[in-house]
CSV table of C-alpha atoms and ligand atoms in Angstrom, one decimal:
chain,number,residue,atom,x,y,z
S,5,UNK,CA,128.6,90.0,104.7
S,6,UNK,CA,131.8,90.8,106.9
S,7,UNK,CA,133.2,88.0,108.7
S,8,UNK,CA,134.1,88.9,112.5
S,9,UNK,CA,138.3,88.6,113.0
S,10,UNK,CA,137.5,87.2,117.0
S,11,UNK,CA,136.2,84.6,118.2
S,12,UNK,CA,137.0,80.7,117.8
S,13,UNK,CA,136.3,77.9,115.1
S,14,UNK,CA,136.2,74.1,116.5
S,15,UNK,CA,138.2,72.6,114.1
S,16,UNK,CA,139.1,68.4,114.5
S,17,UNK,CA,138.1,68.5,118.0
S,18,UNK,CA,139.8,71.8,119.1
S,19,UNK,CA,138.5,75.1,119.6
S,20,UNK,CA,141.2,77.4,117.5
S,21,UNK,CA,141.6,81.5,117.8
S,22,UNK,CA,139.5,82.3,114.1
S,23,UNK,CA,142.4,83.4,112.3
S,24,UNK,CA,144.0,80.2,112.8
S,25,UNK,CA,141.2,78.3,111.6
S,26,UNK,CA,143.1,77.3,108.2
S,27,UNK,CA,143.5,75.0,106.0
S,28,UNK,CA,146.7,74.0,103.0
S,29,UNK,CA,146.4,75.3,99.7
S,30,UNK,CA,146.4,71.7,98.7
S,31,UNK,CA,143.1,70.5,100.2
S,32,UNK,CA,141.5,68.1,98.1
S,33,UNK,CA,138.1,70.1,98.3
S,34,UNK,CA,139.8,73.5,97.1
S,35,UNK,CA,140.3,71.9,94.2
S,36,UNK,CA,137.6,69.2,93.2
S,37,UNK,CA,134.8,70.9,95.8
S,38,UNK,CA,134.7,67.6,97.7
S,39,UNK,CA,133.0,68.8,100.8
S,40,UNK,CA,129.5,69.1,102.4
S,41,UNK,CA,128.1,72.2,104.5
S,42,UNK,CA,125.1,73.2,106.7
S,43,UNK,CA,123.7,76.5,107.9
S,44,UNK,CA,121.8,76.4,110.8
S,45,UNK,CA,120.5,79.3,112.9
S,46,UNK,CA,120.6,80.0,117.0
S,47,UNK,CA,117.5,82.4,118.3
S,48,UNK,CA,116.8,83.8,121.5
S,49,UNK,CA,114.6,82.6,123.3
S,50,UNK,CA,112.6,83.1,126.6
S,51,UNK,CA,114.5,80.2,128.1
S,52,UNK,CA,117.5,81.5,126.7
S,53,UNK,CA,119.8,81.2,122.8
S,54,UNK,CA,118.4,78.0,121.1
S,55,UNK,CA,119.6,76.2,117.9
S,56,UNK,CA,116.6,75.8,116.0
S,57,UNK,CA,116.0,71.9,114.4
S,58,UNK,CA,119.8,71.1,115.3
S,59,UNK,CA,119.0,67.7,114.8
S,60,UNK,CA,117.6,68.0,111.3
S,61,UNK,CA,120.5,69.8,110.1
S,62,UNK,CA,123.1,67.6,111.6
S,63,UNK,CA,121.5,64.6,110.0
S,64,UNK,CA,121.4,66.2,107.0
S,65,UNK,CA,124.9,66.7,107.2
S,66,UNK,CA,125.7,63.2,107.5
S,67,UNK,CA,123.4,62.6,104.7
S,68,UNK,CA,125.1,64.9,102.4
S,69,UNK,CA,128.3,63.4,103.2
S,70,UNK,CA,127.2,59.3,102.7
S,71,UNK,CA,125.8,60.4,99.0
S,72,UNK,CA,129.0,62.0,98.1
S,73,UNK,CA,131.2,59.0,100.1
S,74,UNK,CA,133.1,61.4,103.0
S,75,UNK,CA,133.7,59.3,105.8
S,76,UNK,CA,132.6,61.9,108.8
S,77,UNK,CA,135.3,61.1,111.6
S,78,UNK,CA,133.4,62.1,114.6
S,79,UNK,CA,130.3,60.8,115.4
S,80,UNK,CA,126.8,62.2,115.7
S,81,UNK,CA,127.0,63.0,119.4
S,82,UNK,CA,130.0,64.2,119.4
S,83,UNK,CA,129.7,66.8,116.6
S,84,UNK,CA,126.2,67.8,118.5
S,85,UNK,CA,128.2,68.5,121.6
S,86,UNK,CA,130.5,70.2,119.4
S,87,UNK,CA,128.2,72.6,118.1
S,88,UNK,CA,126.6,73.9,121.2
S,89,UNK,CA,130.2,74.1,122.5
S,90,UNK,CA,131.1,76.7,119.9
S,91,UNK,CA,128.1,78.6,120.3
S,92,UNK,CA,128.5,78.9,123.9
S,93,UNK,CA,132.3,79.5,124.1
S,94,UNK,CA,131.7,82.5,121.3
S,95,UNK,CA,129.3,83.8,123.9
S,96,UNK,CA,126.5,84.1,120.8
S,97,UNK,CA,122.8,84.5,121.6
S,98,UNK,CA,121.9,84.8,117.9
S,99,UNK,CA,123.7,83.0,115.4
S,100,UNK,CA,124.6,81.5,112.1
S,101,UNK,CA,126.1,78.1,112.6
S,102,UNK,CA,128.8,76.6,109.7
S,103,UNK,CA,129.4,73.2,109.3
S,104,UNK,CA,132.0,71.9,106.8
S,105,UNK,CA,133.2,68.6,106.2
S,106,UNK,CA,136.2,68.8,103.7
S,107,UNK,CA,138.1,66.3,102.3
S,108,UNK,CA,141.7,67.5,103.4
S,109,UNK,CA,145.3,67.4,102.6
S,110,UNK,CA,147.9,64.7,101.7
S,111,UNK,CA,147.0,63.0,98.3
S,112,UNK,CA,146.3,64.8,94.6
S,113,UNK,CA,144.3,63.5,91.9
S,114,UNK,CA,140.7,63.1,91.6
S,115,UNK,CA,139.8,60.1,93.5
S,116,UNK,CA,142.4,60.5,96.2
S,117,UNK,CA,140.4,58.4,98.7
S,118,UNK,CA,142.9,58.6,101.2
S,119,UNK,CA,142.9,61.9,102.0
S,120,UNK,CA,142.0,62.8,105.6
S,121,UNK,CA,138.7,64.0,106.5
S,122,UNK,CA,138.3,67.6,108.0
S,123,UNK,CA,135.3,69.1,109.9
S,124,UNK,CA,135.0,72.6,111.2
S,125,UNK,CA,131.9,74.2,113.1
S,126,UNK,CA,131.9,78.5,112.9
S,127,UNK,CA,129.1,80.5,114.3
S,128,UNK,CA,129.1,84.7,114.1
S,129,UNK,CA,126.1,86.6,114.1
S,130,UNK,CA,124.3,87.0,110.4
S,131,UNK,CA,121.4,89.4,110.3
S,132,UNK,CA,118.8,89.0,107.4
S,133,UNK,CA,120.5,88.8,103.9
S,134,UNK,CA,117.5,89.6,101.7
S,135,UNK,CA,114.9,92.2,102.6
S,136,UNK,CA,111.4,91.8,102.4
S,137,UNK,CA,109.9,92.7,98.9
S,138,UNK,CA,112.9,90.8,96.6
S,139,UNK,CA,112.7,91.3,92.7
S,140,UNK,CA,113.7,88.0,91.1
S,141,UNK,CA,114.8,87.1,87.9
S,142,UNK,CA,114.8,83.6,86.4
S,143,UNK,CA,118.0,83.0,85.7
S,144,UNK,CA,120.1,81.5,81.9
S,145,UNK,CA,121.7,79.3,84.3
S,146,UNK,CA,119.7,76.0,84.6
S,147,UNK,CA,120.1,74.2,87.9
S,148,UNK,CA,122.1,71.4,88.9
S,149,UNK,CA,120.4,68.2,87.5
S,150,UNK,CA,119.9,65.4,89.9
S,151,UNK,CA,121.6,63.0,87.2
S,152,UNK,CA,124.8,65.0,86.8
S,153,UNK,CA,125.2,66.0,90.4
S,154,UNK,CA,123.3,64.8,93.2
S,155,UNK,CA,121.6,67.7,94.0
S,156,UNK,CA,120.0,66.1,97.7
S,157,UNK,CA,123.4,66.7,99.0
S,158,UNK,CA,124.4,69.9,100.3
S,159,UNK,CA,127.9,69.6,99.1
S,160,UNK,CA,130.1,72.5,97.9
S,161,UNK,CA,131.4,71.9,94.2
S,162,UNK,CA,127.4,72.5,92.9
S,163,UNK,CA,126.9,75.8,94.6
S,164,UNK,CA,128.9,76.8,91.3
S,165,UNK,CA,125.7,77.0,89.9
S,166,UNK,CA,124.4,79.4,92.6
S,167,UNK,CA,127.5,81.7,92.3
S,168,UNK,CA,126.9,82.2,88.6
S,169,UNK,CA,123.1,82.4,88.8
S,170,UNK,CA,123.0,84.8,91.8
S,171,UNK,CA,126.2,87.0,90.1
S,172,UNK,CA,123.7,87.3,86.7
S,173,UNK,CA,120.8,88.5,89.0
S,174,UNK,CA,122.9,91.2,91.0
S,175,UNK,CA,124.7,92.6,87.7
S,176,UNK,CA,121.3,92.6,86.2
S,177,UNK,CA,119.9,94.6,88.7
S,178,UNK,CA,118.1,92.0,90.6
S,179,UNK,CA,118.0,90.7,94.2
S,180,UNK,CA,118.5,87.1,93.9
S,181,UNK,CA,117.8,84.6,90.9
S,182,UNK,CA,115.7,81.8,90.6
S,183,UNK,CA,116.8,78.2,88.9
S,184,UNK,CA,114.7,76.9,86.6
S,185,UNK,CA,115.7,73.0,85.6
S,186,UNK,CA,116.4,71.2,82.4
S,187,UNK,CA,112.5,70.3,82.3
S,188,UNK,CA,111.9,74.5,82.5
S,189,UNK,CA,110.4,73.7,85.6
S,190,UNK,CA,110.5,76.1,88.5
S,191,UNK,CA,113.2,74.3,91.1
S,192,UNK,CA,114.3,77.0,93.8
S,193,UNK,CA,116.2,79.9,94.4
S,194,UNK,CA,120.4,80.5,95.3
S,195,UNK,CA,120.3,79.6,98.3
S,196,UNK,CA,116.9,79.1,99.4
S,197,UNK,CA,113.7,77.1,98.6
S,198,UNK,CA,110.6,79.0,97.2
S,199,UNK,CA,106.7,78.6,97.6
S,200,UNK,CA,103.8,80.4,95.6
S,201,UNK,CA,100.2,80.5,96.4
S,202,UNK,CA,98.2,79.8,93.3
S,203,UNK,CA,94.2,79.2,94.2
S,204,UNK,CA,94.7,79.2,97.8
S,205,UNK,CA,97.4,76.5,98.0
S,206,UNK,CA,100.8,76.9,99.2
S,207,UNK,CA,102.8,75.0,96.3
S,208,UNK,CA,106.5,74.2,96.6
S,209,UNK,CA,108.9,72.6,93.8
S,210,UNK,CA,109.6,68.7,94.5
S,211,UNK,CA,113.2,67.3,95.6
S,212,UNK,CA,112.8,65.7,92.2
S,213,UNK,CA,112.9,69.2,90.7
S,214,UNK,CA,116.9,70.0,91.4
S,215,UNK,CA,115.8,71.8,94.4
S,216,UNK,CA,117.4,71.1,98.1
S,217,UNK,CA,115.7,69.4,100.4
S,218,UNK,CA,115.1,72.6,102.7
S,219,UNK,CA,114.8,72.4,106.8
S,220,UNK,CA,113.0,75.8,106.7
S,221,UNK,CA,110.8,74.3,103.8
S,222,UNK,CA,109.6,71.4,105.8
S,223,UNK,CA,108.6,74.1,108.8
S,224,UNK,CA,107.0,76.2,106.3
S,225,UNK,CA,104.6,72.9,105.8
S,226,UNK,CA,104.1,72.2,108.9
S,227,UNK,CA,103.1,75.9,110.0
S,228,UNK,CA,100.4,75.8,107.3
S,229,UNK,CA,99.1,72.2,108.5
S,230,UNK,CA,99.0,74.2,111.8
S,231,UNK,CA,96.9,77.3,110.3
S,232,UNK,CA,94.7,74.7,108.1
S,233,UNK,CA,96.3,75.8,104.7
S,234,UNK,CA,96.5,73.2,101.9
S,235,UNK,CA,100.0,72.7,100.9
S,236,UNK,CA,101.2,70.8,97.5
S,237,UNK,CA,104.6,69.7,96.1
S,238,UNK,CA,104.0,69.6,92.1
S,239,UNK,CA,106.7,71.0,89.3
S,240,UNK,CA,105.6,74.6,88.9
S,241,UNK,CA,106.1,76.4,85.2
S,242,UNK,CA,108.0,79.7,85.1
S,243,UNK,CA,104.6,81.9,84.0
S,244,UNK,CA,102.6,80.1,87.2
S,245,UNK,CA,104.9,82.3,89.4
S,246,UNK,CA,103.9,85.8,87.0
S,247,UNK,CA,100.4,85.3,88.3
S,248,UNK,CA,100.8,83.6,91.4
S,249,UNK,CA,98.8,85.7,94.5
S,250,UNK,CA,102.3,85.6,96.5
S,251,UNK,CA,105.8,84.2,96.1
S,252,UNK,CA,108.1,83.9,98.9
S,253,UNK,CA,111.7,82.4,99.6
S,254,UNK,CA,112.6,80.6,102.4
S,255,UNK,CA,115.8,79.2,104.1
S,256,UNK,CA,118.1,79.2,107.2
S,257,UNK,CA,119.5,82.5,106.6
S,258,UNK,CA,116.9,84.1,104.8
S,259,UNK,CA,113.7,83.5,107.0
S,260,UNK,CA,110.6,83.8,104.9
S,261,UNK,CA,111.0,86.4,102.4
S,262,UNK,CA,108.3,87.6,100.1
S,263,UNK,CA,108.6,88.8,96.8
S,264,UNK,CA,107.8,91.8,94.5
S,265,UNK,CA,108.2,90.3,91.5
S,266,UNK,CA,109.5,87.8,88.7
S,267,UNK,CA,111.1,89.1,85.6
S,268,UNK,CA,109.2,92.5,86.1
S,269,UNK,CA,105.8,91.1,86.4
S,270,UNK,CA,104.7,92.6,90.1
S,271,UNK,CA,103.6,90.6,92.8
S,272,UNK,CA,101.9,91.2,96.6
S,273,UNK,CA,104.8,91.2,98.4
S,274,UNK,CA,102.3,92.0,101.6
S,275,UNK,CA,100.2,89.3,100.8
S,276,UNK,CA,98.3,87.2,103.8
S,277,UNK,CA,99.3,84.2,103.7
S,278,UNK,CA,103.1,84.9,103.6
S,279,UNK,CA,101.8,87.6,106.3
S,280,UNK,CA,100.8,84.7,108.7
S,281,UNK,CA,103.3,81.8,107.9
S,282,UNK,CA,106.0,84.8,108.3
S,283,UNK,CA,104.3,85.3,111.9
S,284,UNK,CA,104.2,81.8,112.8
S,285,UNK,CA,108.1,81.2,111.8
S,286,UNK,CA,109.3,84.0,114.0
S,287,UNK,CA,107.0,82.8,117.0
S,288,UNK,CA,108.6,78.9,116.0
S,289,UNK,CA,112.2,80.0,116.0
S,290,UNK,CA,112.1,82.1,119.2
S,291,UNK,CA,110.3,80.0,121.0
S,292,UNK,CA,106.8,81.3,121.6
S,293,UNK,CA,104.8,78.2,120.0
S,294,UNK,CA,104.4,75.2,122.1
S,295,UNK,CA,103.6,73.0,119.9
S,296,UNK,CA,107.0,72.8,118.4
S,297,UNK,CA,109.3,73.7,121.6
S,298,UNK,CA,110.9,69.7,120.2
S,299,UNK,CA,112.6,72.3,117.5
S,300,UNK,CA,114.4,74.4,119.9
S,301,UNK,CA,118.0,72.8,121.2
S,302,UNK,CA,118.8,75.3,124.5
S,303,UNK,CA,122.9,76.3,124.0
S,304,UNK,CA,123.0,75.6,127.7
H,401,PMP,N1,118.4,75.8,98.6
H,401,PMP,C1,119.7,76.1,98.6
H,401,PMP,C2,120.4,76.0,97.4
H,401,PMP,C3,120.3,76.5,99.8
H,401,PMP,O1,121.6,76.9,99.9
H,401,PMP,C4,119.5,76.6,101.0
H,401,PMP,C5,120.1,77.1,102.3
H,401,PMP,N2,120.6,76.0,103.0
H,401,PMP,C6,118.1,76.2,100.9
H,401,PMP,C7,117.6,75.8,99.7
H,401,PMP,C8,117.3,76.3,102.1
H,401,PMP,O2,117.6,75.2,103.0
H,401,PMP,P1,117.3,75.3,104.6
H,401,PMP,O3,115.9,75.8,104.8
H,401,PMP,O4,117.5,74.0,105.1
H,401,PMP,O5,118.3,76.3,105.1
């Protein structure tokens, strides 16, 4: 995906022409990936662009950034404000929102506690980047284990692990990889979450399982509490997914995508119940589903 060369990046409080928005060579995180992102989407909607669970995502921000110890130097309202201010003053009614919190410049060395702390909003529109019907192949990279990194924080230095895994699947002919973790349990994809439906039930990978603790996973949930179907969080095994009815993917910036197949074996990827929970997202995000207008923060 192409970046766009206009528009502006709030960075520390100021809104800066985007090819300004830079940082020194020396920046702690460049070096030791000592920072903590979010991805969060802007729809339109009948009342106008809305960001969709901006609240989640911030929070989860400042979570990510307490587990790894970066001191976030604006506060929650502040960065909220922030937010819809970049959206609006790009003049975006669909969008992908980027939120980094770096550790900055000034001291080297592993620990250097007192370097400052840097946070920079972006927002540019990012259409789908997976089509529907992905082939996925488990990947020889295992996934982050939650005792070597903590893998509840969305912090930069472990997406290694995504880079490699989702460079293996491409070069091997793939669309995307999925992680297995040092049990061999199923624990997500590169950069989204991922459901099956085995017997009827929607089944999703516990936190416990390496996987990150997804915003669009949670909706997925909740949709299928609102269409009555079961959900379960259990540690699925890599052959589950071969037979599973469907398989989908889901994230911020990848919707709900279903898939094709696993390491050859085919799958539904036109299945029904990805068919419906697909249906309900799209009516979620772009406001056509009452229940859960509380998701939907208007731009202004
Ligand atoms: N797992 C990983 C590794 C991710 O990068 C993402 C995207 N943020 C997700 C899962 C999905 O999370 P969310 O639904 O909150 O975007």
């Amino acid at each position: 995906m192409r970046l766009p060369e206009a528009g502006t990046i709030w960075m520390d409080g100021t809104l800066v022409p985007w090819a300004e928005a830079r940082v020194h060579v020396l920046s702690h995180a460049l070096h030791y990936g000592t920072a903590v992102l979010e991805g969060t989407n802007v729809y339109e909607t009948p009342e106008g662009p809305a960001v969709f669970r901006l609240d989640d995502h911030l929070a989860r921000l400042y979570r990510s950034a307490k587990i790894i110890s970066l001191a976030v130097p604006y506060g929650y309202h502040e960065l909220r404000a922030a937010t819809l201010r970049t959206v609006a003053a790009n003049g975006l009614r669909s969008c992908y929102i980027r939120h980094l919190v770096h550790r900055g410049y000034g001291e080297m060395g592993i620990s250097a506690r007192n370097c400052p702390v840097s946070v920079s909003i972006a927002a540019w529109e990012w259409g789908a980047y997976l089509d529907d019907g992905v082939r996925l192949m488990t990947s020889s990279w295992r996934r982050n284990d939650p005792a070597v990194v903590p893998t509840l924080a969305k912090a930069t230095g472990p997406y290694l692990n995504s880079v490699l895994a989702k460079a293996e699947a491409l070069d091997a002919g793939f669309d995307e990889a999925v992680l297995l973790n040092a049990a061999g349990h199923v624990s997500e994809c590169t950069g989204a979450n991922l459901f099956m439906i085995s017997d009827g039930v929607l089944v999703t990978p516990p936190d416990s399982a390496g996987a990150l603790a997804g915003i669009t996973q949670d909706t997925v949930e909740r949709l299928a509490f609102d269409l009555g179907l079961p959900t379960r969080r259990r540690d699925i095994l890599r052959a589950e997914l071969y037979t599973a009815e469907e398989v989908f993917l889901c994230g911020t910036a990848a919707g709900i995508v279903p898939v094709a197949s696993v390491d050859h074996r085919e799958i539904d990827p036109e299945g029904p119940v990805t068919a419906k929970l697909k249906h309900a997202y799209d009516a979620a995000v772009h406001g056509h589903d009452p229940r859960h207008r509380d998701w939907l923060t208007l731009v202004g």
